[in-house]
PDB file of C-alpha atoms in Angstrom:
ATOM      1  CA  UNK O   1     169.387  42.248 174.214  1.00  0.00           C
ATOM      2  CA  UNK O   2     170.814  39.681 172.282  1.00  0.00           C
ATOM      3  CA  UNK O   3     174.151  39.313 170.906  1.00  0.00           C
ATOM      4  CA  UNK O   4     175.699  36.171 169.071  1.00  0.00           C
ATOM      5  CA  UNK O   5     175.742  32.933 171.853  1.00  0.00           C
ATOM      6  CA  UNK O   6     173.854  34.936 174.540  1.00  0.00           C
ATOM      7  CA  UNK O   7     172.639  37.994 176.180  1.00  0.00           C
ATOM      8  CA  UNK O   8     173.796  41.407 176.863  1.00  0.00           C
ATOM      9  CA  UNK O   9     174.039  41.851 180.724  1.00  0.00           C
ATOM     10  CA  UNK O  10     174.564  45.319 180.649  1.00  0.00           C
ATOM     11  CA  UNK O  11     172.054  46.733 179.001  1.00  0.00           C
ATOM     12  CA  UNK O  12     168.635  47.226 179.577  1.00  0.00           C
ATOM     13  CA  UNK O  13     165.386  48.213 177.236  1.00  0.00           C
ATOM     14  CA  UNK O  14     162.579  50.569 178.485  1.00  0.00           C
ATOM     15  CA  UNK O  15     159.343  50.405 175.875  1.00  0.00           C
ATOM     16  CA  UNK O  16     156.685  53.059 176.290  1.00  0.00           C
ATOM     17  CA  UNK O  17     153.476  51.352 174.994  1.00  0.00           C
ATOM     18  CA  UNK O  18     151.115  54.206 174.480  1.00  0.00           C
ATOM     19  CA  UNK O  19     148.217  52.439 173.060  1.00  0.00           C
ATOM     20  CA  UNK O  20     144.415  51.515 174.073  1.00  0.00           C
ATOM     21  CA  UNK O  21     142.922  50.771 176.535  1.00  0.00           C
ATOM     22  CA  UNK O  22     144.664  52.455 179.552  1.00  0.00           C
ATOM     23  CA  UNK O  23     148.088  54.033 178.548  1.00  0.00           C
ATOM     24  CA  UNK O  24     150.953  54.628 178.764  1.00  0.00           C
ATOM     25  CA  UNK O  25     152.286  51.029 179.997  1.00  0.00           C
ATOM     26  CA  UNK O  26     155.985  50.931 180.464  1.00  0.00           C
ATOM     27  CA  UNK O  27     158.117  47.560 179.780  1.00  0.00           C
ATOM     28  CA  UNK O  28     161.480  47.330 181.168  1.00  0.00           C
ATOM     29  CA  UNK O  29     163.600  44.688 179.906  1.00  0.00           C
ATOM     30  CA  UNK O  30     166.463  44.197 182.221  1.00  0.00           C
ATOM     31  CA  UNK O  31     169.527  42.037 180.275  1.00  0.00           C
ATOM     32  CA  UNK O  32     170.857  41.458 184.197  1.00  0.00           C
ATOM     33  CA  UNK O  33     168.096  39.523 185.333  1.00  0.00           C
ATOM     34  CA  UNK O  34     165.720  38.321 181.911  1.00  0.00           C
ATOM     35  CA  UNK O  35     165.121  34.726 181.630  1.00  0.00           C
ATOM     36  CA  UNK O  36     163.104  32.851 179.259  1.00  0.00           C
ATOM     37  CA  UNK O  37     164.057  35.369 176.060  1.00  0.00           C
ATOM     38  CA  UNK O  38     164.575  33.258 173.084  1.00  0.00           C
ATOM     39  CA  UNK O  39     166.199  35.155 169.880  1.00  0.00           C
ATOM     40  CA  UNK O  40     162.971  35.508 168.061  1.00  0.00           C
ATOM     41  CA  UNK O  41     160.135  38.364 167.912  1.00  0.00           C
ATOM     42  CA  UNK O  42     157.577  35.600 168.223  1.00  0.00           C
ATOM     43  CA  UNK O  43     158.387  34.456 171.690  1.00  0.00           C
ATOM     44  CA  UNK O  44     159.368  38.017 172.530  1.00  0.00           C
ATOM     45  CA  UNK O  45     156.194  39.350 171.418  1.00  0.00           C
ATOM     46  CA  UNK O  46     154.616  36.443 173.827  1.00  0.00           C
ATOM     47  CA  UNK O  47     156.432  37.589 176.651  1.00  0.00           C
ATOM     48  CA  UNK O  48     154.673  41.351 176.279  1.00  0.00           C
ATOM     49  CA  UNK O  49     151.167  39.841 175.959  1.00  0.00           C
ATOM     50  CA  UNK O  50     151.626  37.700 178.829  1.00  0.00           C
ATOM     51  CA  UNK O  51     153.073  40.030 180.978  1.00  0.00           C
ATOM     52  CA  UNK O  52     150.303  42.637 179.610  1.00  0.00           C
ATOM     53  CA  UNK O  53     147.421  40.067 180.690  1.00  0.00           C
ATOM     54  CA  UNK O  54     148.922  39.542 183.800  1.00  0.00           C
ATOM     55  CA  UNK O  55     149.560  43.506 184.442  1.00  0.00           C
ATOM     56  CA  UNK O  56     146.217  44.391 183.207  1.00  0.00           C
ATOM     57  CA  UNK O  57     144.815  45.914 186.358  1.00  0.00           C
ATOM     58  CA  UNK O  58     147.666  46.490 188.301  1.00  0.00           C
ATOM     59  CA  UNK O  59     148.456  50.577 189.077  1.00  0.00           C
ATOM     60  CA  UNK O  60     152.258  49.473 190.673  1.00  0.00           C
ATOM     61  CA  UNK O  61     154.787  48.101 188.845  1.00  0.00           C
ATOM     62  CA  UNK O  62     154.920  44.126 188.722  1.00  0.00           C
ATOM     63  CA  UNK O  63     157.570  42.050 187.663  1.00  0.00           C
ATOM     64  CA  UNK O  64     155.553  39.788 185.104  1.00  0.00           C
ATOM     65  CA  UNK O  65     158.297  37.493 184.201  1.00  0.00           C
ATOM     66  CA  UNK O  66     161.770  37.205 185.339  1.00  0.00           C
ATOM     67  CA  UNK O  67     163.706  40.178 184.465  1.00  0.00           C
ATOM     68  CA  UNK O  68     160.401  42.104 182.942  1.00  0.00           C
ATOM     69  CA  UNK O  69     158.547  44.718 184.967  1.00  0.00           C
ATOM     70  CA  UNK O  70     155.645  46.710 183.777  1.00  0.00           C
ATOM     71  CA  UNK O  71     154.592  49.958 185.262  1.00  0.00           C
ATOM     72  CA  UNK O  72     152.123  52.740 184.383  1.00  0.00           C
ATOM     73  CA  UNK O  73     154.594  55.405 183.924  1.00  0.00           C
ATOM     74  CA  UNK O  74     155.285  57.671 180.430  1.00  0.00           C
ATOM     75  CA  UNK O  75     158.434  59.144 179.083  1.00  0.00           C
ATOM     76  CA  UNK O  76     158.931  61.968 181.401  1.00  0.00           C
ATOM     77  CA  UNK O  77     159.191  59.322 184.344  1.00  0.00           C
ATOM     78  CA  UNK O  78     160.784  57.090 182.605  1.00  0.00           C
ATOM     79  CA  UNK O  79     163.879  59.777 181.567  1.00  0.00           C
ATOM     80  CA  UNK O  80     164.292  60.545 185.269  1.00  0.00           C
ATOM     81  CA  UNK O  81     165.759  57.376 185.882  1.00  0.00           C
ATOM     82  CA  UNK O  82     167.850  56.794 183.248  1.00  0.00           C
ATOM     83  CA  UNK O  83     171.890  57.858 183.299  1.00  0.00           C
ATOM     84  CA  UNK O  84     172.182  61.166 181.317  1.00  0.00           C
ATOM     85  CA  UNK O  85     169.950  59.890 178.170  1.00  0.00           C
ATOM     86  CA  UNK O  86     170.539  61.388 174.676  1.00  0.00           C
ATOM     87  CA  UNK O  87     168.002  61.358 171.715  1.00  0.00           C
ATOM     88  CA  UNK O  88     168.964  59.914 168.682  1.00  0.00           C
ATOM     89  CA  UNK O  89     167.834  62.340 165.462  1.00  0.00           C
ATOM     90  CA  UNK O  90     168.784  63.072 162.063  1.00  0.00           C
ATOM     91  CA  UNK O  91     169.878  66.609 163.484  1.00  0.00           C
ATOM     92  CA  UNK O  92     171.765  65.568 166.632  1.00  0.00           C
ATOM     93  CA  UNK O  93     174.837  67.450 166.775  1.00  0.00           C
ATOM     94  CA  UNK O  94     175.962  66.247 169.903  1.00  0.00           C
ATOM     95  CA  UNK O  95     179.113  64.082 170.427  1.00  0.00           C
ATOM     96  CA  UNK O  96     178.282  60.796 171.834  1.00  0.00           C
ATOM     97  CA  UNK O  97     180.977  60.616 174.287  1.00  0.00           C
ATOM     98  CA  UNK O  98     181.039  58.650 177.256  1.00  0.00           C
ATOM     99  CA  UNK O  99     176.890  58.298 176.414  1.00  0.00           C
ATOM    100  CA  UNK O 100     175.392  55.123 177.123  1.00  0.00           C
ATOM    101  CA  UNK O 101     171.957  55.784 177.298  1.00  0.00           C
ATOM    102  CA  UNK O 102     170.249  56.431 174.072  1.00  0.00           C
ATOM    103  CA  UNK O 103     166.405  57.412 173.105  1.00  0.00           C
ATOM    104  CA  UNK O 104     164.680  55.723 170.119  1.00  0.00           C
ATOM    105  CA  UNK O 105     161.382  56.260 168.251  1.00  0.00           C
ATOM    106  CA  UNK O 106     159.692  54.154 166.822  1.00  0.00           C
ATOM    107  CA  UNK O 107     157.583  54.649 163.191  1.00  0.00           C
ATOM    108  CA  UNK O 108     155.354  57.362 164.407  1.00  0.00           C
ATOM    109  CA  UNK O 109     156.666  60.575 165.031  1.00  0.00           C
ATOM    110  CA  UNK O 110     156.363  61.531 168.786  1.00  0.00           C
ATOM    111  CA  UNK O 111     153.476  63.891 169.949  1.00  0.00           C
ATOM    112  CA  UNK O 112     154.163  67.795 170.687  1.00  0.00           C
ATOM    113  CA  UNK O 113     153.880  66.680 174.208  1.00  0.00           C
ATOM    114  CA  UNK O 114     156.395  64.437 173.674  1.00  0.00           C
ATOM    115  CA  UNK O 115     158.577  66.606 171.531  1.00  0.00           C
ATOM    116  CA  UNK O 116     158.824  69.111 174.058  1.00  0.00           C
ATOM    117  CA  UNK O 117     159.966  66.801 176.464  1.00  0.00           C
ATOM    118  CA  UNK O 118     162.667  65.623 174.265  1.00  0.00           C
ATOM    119  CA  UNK O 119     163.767  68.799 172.865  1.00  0.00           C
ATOM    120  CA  UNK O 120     165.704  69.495 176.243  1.00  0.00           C
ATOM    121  CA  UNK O 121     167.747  66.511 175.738  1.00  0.00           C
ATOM    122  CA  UNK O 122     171.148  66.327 173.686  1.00  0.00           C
ATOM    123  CA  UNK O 123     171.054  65.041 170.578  1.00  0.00           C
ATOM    124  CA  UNK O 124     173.563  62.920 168.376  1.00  0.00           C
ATOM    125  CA  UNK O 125     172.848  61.584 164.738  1.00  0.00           C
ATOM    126  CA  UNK O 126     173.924  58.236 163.161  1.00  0.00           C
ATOM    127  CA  UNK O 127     173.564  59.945 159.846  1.00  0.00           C
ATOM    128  CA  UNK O 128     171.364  62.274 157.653  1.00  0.00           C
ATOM    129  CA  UNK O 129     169.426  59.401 156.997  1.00  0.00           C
ATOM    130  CA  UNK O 130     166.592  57.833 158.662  1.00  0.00           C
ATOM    131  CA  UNK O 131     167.119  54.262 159.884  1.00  0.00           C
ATOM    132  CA  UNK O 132     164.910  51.883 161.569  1.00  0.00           C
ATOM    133  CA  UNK O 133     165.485  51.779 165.167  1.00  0.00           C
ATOM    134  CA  UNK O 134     166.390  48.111 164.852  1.00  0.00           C
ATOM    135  CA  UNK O 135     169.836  48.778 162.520  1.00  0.00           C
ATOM    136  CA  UNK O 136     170.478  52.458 165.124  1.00  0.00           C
ATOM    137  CA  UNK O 137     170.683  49.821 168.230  1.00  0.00           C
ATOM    138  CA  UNK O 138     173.100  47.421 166.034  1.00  0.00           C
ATOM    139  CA  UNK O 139     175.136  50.734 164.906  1.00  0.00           C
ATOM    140  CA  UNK O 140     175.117  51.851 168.924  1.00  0.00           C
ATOM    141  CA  UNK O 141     175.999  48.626 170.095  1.00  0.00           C
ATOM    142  CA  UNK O 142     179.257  48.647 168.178  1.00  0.00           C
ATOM    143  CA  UNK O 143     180.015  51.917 169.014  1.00  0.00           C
ATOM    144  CA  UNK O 144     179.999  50.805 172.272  1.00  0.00           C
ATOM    145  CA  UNK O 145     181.814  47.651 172.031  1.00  0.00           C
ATOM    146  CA  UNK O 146     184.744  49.343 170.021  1.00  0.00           C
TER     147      UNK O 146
END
């Protein structure tokens, strides 16, 4: 969400978190609304542990700090609401056109649950090489802003 003096208002982050103890917990970032994000993964990474002590037994979502629900949805909810999403992949061969929604990994590879759910989406690739999602969000975010 950040950008160089500030934040960027228009653009939100959904994280799936799909580990122990009671998965999936979903953590949407919204750049419209978040206060209290400093430009650091420590303090971000505080944010997510407070908000996931706060959430722990909640089955609705609950805004946990400003601009940062968490909900108990997994990717197959979470694609429904988002604007025509697109995967990102080595073999997208997609154009990214007027795109502005844009599916990451992370290091693991996804399950075959989760492959089959993101098989039916359209696919565009940054290059034949792998990249950490970190540098495909900077390369996206320029695309965007050219």
């Amino acid at each position: 969400l950040w950008k160089s003096h500030g934040i960027r208002h228009d653009t939100d982050i959904w994280l799936i978190l799909n580990g122990p103890p009671n998965p999936p917990v979903t953590v949407h970032f919204s750049g419209d609304n978040i206060r209290y994000l400093n430009p650091d993964e420590r303090s971000t990474a505080a944010l997510i542990r407070n908000g996931l002590i706060k959430f722990k037994k909640e089955k609705g979502p609950m805004e946990t700090s400003p601009g940062i629900t968490m909900e108990r949805i997994g990717l197959s909810e979470v694609l429904e609401r988002l604007p025509s999403p697109i995967l990102l992949s080595e073999k997208g061969n997609e154009k990214m056109g007027e795109t502005k929604t844009f599916i990451l990994g992370d290091d693991r590879d996804p399950t075959d649950e989760e492959m089959k759910i993101l098989n039916e989406l359209p696919s565009i690739s940054l290059g034949k090489e792998s990249l950490l999602s970190s540098a495909c969000i900077t390369l996206i975010h320029n695309l965007l802003d050219i």
